[in-house]
Each structure stands twice: as structure tokens, then as C-alpha cells.
Tab-separated table of C-alpha atoms in Angstrom:
chain	number	residue	atom	x	y	z
A	1	MET	CA	3.540	30.891	-10.625
A	2	ILE	CA	2.776	29.271	-7.282
A	3	TRP	CA	-0.830	28.661	-8.328
A	4	ASN	CA	0.403	26.632	-11.300
A	5	LEU	CA	2.415	24.385	-8.980
A	6	ILE	CA	-0.380	23.563	-6.542
A	7	PRO	CA	-2.099	20.906	-8.728
A	8	ALA	CA	1.271	19.219	-9.253
A	9	ALA	CA	1.766	19.126	-5.487
A	10	VAL	CA	-1.771	17.976	-4.665
A	11	MET	CA	-1.979	14.962	-6.970
A	12	PRO	CA	0.899	12.809	-5.627
A	13	LEU	CA	0.113	13.785	-2.042
A	14	ALA	CA	-3.560	12.865	-2.424
A	15	GLY	CA	-2.592	9.612	-4.122
A	16	MET	CA	-0.264	8.636	-1.285
A	17	LEU	CA	-2.842	9.446	1.382
A	18	PHE	CA	-5.595	7.539	-0.418
A	19	VAL	CA	-3.417	4.416	-0.657
A	20	LEU	CA	-2.520	4.754	3.024
A	21	TRP	CA	-6.215	5.056	3.887
A	22	LEU	CA	-6.925	1.806	2.026
A	23	ILE	CA	-4.108	0.163	3.984
A	24	SER	CA	-5.669	1.433	7.206
A	25	ILE	CA	-8.965	-0.225	6.267
A	26	ALA	CA	-7.196	-3.514	5.604
A	27	THR	CA	-5.135	-3.428	8.814
A	28	GLY	CA	-7.554	-1.692	11.190
A	29	ARG	CA	-4.830	0.774	12.184
A	30	VAL	CA	-4.369	4.455	11.398
A	31	SER	CA	-1.488	5.815	13.475
A	32	PHE	CA	1.108	4.718	10.916
A	33	ILE	CA	0.027	7.886	9.093
A	34	ASP	CA	2.390	9.792	11.395
A	35	ALA	CA	5.334	8.181	9.594
A	36	PHE	CA	4.185	9.855	6.375
A	37	TRP	CA	3.751	13.372	7.798
A	38	GLY	CA	7.308	14.396	6.958
A	39	VAL	CA	7.277	12.337	3.768
A	40	GLY	CA	4.246	14.314	2.599
A	41	PHE	CA	6.246	17.547	2.669
A	42	VAL	CA	9.071	15.893	0.753
A	43	ILE	CA	6.620	14.770	-1.932
A	44	VAL	CA	5.052	18.235	-2.188
A	45	ALA	CA	8.453	19.946	-2.391
A	46	TRP	CA	9.871	17.645	-5.076
A	47	ALA	CA	6.643	17.620	-7.097
A	48	SER	CA	6.614	21.427	-7.042
A	49	ALA	CA	10.274	21.579	-8.059
A	50	ASP	CA	9.656	19.153	-10.912
A	51	SER	CA	6.671	21.174	-12.117
A	52	ALA	CA	8.812	24.325	-12.019
A	53	GLY	CA	11.374	22.748	-14.339
A	54	GLY	CA	13.392	20.462	-12.113
A	55	TRP	CA	16.651	20.691	-10.172
A	56	SER	CA	18.561	22.302	-13.038
A	57	THR	CA	16.011	25.113	-13.385
A	58	ILE	CA	15.252	26.186	-9.816
A	59	GLY	CA	17.693	28.524	-8.058
A	60	ASN	CA	20.150	27.722	-5.288
A	61	SER	CA	17.761	29.138	-2.693
A	62	ALA	CA	15.108	26.622	-3.745
A	63	ARG	CA	17.691	23.825	-3.879
A	64	LEU	CA	18.719	24.598	-0.299
A	65	VAL	CA	15.116	24.387	0.908
A	66	LEU	CA	14.594	21.179	-1.063
A	67	VAL	CA	17.613	19.503	0.535
A	68	LEU	CA	16.726	20.669	4.053
A	69	VAL	CA	13.102	19.534	3.938
A	70	THR	CA	14.120	16.190	2.407
A	71	LEU	CA	16.672	15.464	5.142
A	72	TRP	CA	14.127	16.360	7.816
A	73	GLY	CA	11.151	14.547	6.292
A	74	LEU	CA	12.856	11.254	5.499
A	75	ARG	CA	14.596	11.035	8.873
A	76	LEU	CA	11.363	11.769	10.730
A	77	GLY	CA	9.417	9.311	8.596
A	78	GLY	CA	11.887	6.514	9.229
A	79	TYR	CA	11.952	7.192	12.957
A	80	LEU	CA	8.161	7.223	13.294
A	81	LEU	CA	7.709	4.133	11.124
A	82	LEU	CA	10.134	2.169	13.309
A	83	ARG	CA	8.293	3.409	16.388
A	84	PHE	CA	4.960	2.274	14.970
A	85	LEU	CA	6.332	-1.167	14.093
A	86	ARG	CA	7.782	-1.475	17.584
A	87	GLU	CA	4.911	-0.070	19.670
A	88	GLY	CA	1.788	-0.503	17.535
A	89	GLU	CA	-1.236	1.803	17.433
A	90	ASP	CA	-0.808	5.162	19.140
A	91	ARG	CA	-3.122	5.632	22.150
A	92	ARG	CA	-4.037	9.119	20.961
A	93	TYR	CA	-5.661	7.762	17.799
A	94	VAL	CA	-7.508	5.130	19.804
A	95	ARG	CA	-8.992	7.891	21.995
A	96	LEU	CA	-9.925	10.003	18.977
A	97	ALA	CA	-11.634	7.097	17.225
A	98	GLY	CA	-13.782	6.502	20.289
A	99	GLU	CA	-16.583	3.981	19.777
A	100	ARG	CA	-16.689	4.300	15.994
A	101	THR	CA	-16.652	1.018	14.097
A	102	GLY	CA	-17.072	-0.179	10.528
A	103	LEU	CA	-18.010	2.393	7.907
A	104	ARG	CA	-18.258	5.218	10.460
A	105	ARG	CA	-14.677	4.600	11.547
A	106	HIS	CA	-13.415	4.432	7.956
A	107	LEU	CA	-15.149	7.694	7.004
A	108	TRP	CA	-13.834	9.345	10.161
A	109	SER	CA	-10.270	8.281	9.361
A	110	LEU	CA	-10.616	9.400	5.725
A	111	THR	CA	-11.740	12.907	6.653
A	112	MET	CA	-10.309	13.628	10.108
A	113	VAL	CA	-7.013	11.736	9.877
A	114	PHE	CA	-5.813	11.270	6.300
A	115	GLY	CA	-7.752	14.127	4.713
A	116	LEU	CA	-7.004	16.604	7.484
A	117	GLN	CA	-3.330	15.703	7.448
A	118	GLY	CA	-3.203	16.282	3.705
A	119	LEU	CA	-4.831	19.699	4.061
A	120	LEU	CA	-2.418	20.712	6.820
A	121	ILE	CA	0.570	19.574	4.763
A	122	LEU	CA	-0.518	21.715	1.813
A	123	ILE	CA	-1.046	24.796	3.994
A	124	ILE	CA	2.225	24.455	5.894
A	125	ALA	CA	4.116	23.653	2.676
A	126	ALA	CA	3.228	27.067	1.221
A	127	PRO	CA	6.795	28.443	1.545
A	128	LEU	CA	8.163	25.281	-0.073
A	129	ILE	CA	5.831	25.576	-3.049
A	130	GLY	CA	6.410	29.323	-3.245
A	131	VAL	CA	10.198	29.168	-3.431
A	132	MET	CA	10.035	26.513	-6.160
A	133	GLY	CA	7.853	28.804	-8.239
A	134	ASP	CA	10.000	31.902	-7.706
A	135	ALA	CA	12.541	33.223	-10.148
A	136	PRO	CA	15.897	31.493	-9.450
A	137	ARG	CA	17.715	33.183	-6.543
A	138	GLU	CA	21.077	32.724	-4.879
A	139	ILE	CA	21.331	31.933	-1.167
A	140	GLY	CA	21.401	35.229	0.717
A	141	ALA	CA	21.655	36.233	4.361
A	142	ALA	CA	18.095	35.076	5.058
A	143	GLY	CA	18.884	31.708	3.523
A	144	LEU	CA	21.963	31.261	5.693
A	145	ALA	CA	20.061	32.360	8.813
A	146	GLY	CA	17.252	29.968	7.935
A	147	ALA	CA	19.666	27.087	7.450
A	148	ALA	CA	21.268	27.855	10.823
A	149	LEU	CA	17.883	27.912	12.565
A	150	TRP	CA	16.986	24.669	10.783
A	151	GLY	CA	20.206	23.210	12.190
A	152	VAL	CA	19.232	24.211	15.730
A	153	GLY	CA	15.840	22.606	15.232
A	154	VAL	CA	17.321	19.416	13.829
A	155	PHE	CA	19.679	19.187	16.814
A	156	PHE	CA	16.803	19.361	19.307
A	157	GLU	CA	14.534	17.022	17.332
A	158	TRP	CA	17.102	14.363	16.462
A	159	ILE	CA	18.918	14.336	19.810
A	160	GLY	CA	15.625	14.455	21.713
A	161	ASP	CA	14.303	11.470	19.752
A	162	TRP	CA	17.561	9.561	20.247
A	163	GLN	CA	17.537	10.166	24.003
A	164	LEU	CA	13.910	9.015	24.205
A	165	VAL	CA	14.631	5.810	22.266
A	166	ARG	CA	17.552	4.985	24.562
A	167	PHE	CA	15.429	5.655	27.648
A	168	ARG	CA	12.552	3.458	26.467
A	169	ALA	CA	14.934	0.638	25.569
A	170	VAL	CA	15.703	0.072	29.276
A	171	PRO	CA	12.995	-2.185	30.793
A	172	ASP	CA	13.471	-0.676	34.267
A	173	ASN	CA	12.356	2.716	32.909
A	174	GLU	CA	8.797	1.492	32.290
A	175	GLY	CA	6.446	3.999	33.938
A	176	LYS	CA	9.265	6.447	34.666
A	177	VAL	CA	9.758	9.961	33.268
A	178	LEU	CA	12.733	10.931	31.118
A	179	ASN	CA	14.151	14.039	32.825
A	180	THR	CA	17.784	14.111	31.727
A	181	GLY	CA	19.620	15.520	28.712
A	182	LEU	CA	17.511	17.861	26.596
A	183	TRP	CA	14.452	16.546	28.440
A	184	ALA	CA	15.651	18.331	31.581
A	185	TRP	CA	15.404	21.663	29.748
A	186	THR	CA	12.100	21.164	27.941
A	187	ARG	CA	9.383	18.534	28.162
A	188	HIS	CA	9.271	18.393	24.373
A	189	PRO	CA	12.707	18.954	22.788
A	190	ASN	CA	11.565	17.214	19.603
A	191	TYR	CA	8.515	19.470	19.234
A	192	PHE	CA	10.579	22.586	19.964
A	193	GLY	CA	13.080	21.438	17.349
A	194	ASP	CA	10.305	20.864	14.825
A	195	ALA	CA	9.028	24.407	15.317
A	196	CYS	CA	12.542	25.872	14.982
A	197	LEU	CA	13.346	24.068	11.775
A	198	TRP	CA	10.084	25.141	10.175
A	199	TRP	CA	10.794	28.772	11.002
A	200	GLY	CA	14.203	28.119	9.451
A	201	LEU	CA	12.682	26.693	6.276
A	202	TRP	CA	10.401	29.711	6.020
A	203	LEU	CA	13.362	32.092	6.392
A	204	ALA	CA	15.419	30.180	3.849
A	205	SER	CA	12.541	30.186	1.356
A	206	GLY	CA	12.220	33.978	1.376
A	207	GLN	CA	8.432	33.649	1.119
A	208	TRP	CA	7.545	36.319	3.677
A	209	TRP	CA	3.843	36.179	2.804
A	210	ALA	CA	3.785	32.533	3.995
A	211	VAL	CA	4.583	33.340	7.631
A	212	PHE	CA	1.312	31.597	8.537
A	213	ALA	CA	2.972	28.253	7.712
A	214	PRO	CA	5.543	28.079	10.538
A	215	ALA	CA	3.073	29.865	12.822
A	216	LEU	CA	0.490	27.131	12.185
A	217	MET	CA	3.065	24.393	12.732
A	218	THR	CA	4.071	25.969	16.048
A	219	PHE	CA	0.425	26.263	17.100
A	220	LEU	CA	-0.239	22.604	16.285
A	221	LEU	CA	2.771	21.496	18.319
A	222	MET	CA	2.109	23.731	21.325
A	223	LYS	CA	-1.673	23.934	21.520
A	224	TRP	CA	-3.366	21.167	19.554
A	225	SER	CA	-2.087	17.827	18.250
A	226	GLY	CA	1.357	17.874	19.857
A	227	LYS	CA	1.983	18.803	23.467
A	228	PRO	CA	-1.634	18.852	24.820
A	229	MET	CA	-2.661	15.449	23.451
A	230	LEU	CA	0.562	13.746	24.487
A	231	GLU	CA	0.612	15.190	27.991
A	232	ALA	CA	-3.027	14.294	28.638
A	233	GLY	CA	-2.082	10.629	28.446
A	234	LEU	CA	1.237	10.970	30.273
A	235	ARG	CA	-0.420	12.637	33.268
A	236	LYS	CA	-2.686	9.611	33.674
A	237	ARG	CA	-0.082	6.905	33.104
A	238	LYS	CA	2.889	8.381	34.964
A	239	PRO	CA	2.326	9.770	38.493
A	240	ALA	CA	5.764	11.423	38.480
A	241	TYR	CA	4.840	13.505	35.434
A	242	ALA	CA	3.089	16.165	37.539
A	243	ALA	CA	6.321	16.948	39.395
A	244	TYR	CA	8.204	16.931	36.091
A	245	ILE	CA	5.786	19.539	34.733
A	246	GLU	CA	6.379	21.786	37.738
A	247	ARG	CA	10.140	21.975	37.259
A	248	THR	CA	10.527	21.642	33.474
A	249	SER	CA	9.608	24.094	30.725
A	250	GLY	CA	6.711	22.966	28.594
A	251	PHE	CA	8.222	24.000	25.259
A	252	PHE	CA	10.996	26.600	25.143
A	253	PRO	CA	14.261	25.272	26.619
A	254	ARG	CA	15.377	26.756	29.915
A	255	PRO	CA	17.185	25.469	33.003
A	256	PRO	CA	14.935	23.308	35.220
A	257	ALA	CA	13.241	25.174	38.070
A	258	ARG	CA	14.602	24.590	41.563
A	259	GLY	CA	12.611	24.092	44.730
A	260	ASN	CA	8.955	25.036	44.310
A	261	GLY	CA	9.500	27.216	41.285
A	262	HIS	CA	7.241	26.790	38.264
A	263	ALA	CA	8.971	26.256	34.947
A	264	GLY	CA	6.360	27.943	32.756
A	265	PRO	CA	5.244	27.080	29.190
């Protein structure tokens, strides 16, 4: 039944992204798309649930996944939208756009920003779509374990974001490196949390065939659009970041290294 739900998931997602692309043309900015990353998953999940018969038809296992992804997606969207309104265009998108202007820039953003994000959302949302299309199931041991792992991920993501906001709100911290709280244990507590909660959503969904979804999310965070792109800019702007890298884990939380020890990935 999952194949029957895909068109229902694609249409509202594509519509949202197309409208956002038009807004980007009018404003000359694209990085606000980040605020709609989580929202995209919420739209796909609810559209799939509606196509499968709605809240009253899907099972408790699907309802659990629906609630968890909604809480995550809306919180993340609100946080990133406020950050965009406060800080403006993300430097990473400026670097990616390069010297493109006019039509070339608009076509680049349509395909490599808005279009690519839509494709990634659909791929990673596979367990969400799958559980909505399944026969109704109760919440079993895997569902409880998934919800617990989601909770761990939410703790790291939400607390990490909160600590970062508080740090940036202090003018004297301009140019300094946040190395306390969760940020003393991992350079990216929010990214680690994101990976955890997506493994949790996959577990809770019971869609074992869709293991590629959390694996892809983890890869993006660790090796592509997350950690590498962010750290490339931080190394240049913050001289103290090199020392921070040496003593702090790059992703998985662990106690900070002492002396000349290397913290690892």
C-alpha cells in the first residue's frame, strides 16, 4: 500500500517547496529553506496518514510515529526560522551559490536546494510513509525502544540548541567557541540528537526494509551537509576551534580528551 501513498505525500511537499522557491526569487535568499526541512517530514507523514484513512484508521504504532515526527519537525522548524530572522542568510548557502546570478542562480536553487531537499525528504521519510500504509498495529517493544531513542535524540538536539542560543546571546562571546554543557562532550550535540531520533523513528515504525532512511540521515549529518560544511567555516572564523577539535568528539558524545589526547570522530 505504500506505493499508493507516495503521490499523496509528494503533492503537498512539492507545492510547499515550489512556493518557497518563488519566495526565494522575490527575496534573493534561500537559506530559510532550512526552517522547512522538519516541516516537510510533518507534511509527508500527515498526508500519508490522511491518504491511508486518517487518524481513526491507522494503528497506534502509526499514531506514535506521527506524534513523534510532528513534535520534532515543528520545534525544529520554529527554531530555524527564528534563527534565520535573527541572523539572515546562512554563509554555507552563500558559498554554495558562488558567483551565480539571475536565472542561473534561480535554476541552481530550484534543483540543488529546493528540489534536492524535497528528494531527500521523500527518501528519508520512507519509514513514515510505510507505517501509515501498514495494517493497524499496536505499539510493541520496538515501538517503545524507538520512542526511548527518539527521546534521547530530542534531549541532545533541544538542549544543544538551547545552550547555543544562550551562548550567542552574550555579546562578549563573539568569536569564541562554545565548549561547555553538551558541547564539551560532542562538537555537534544537535546533529547527534537528530541522528538518534531518526533511528528511533525507524525503530518505532517497524519498517525494517527502510533502514536506509536513518542511515542516510546520519551520513548527511556526519559526512556531507552537516558537520563538514559547518566546521569548514568555523575553522576559518574561530582560531580557537582547532584546539576544540583536538579535545572534543566530533559526533558521538564522550568525555573531553585531556592533555594532548585526540578526541576522535
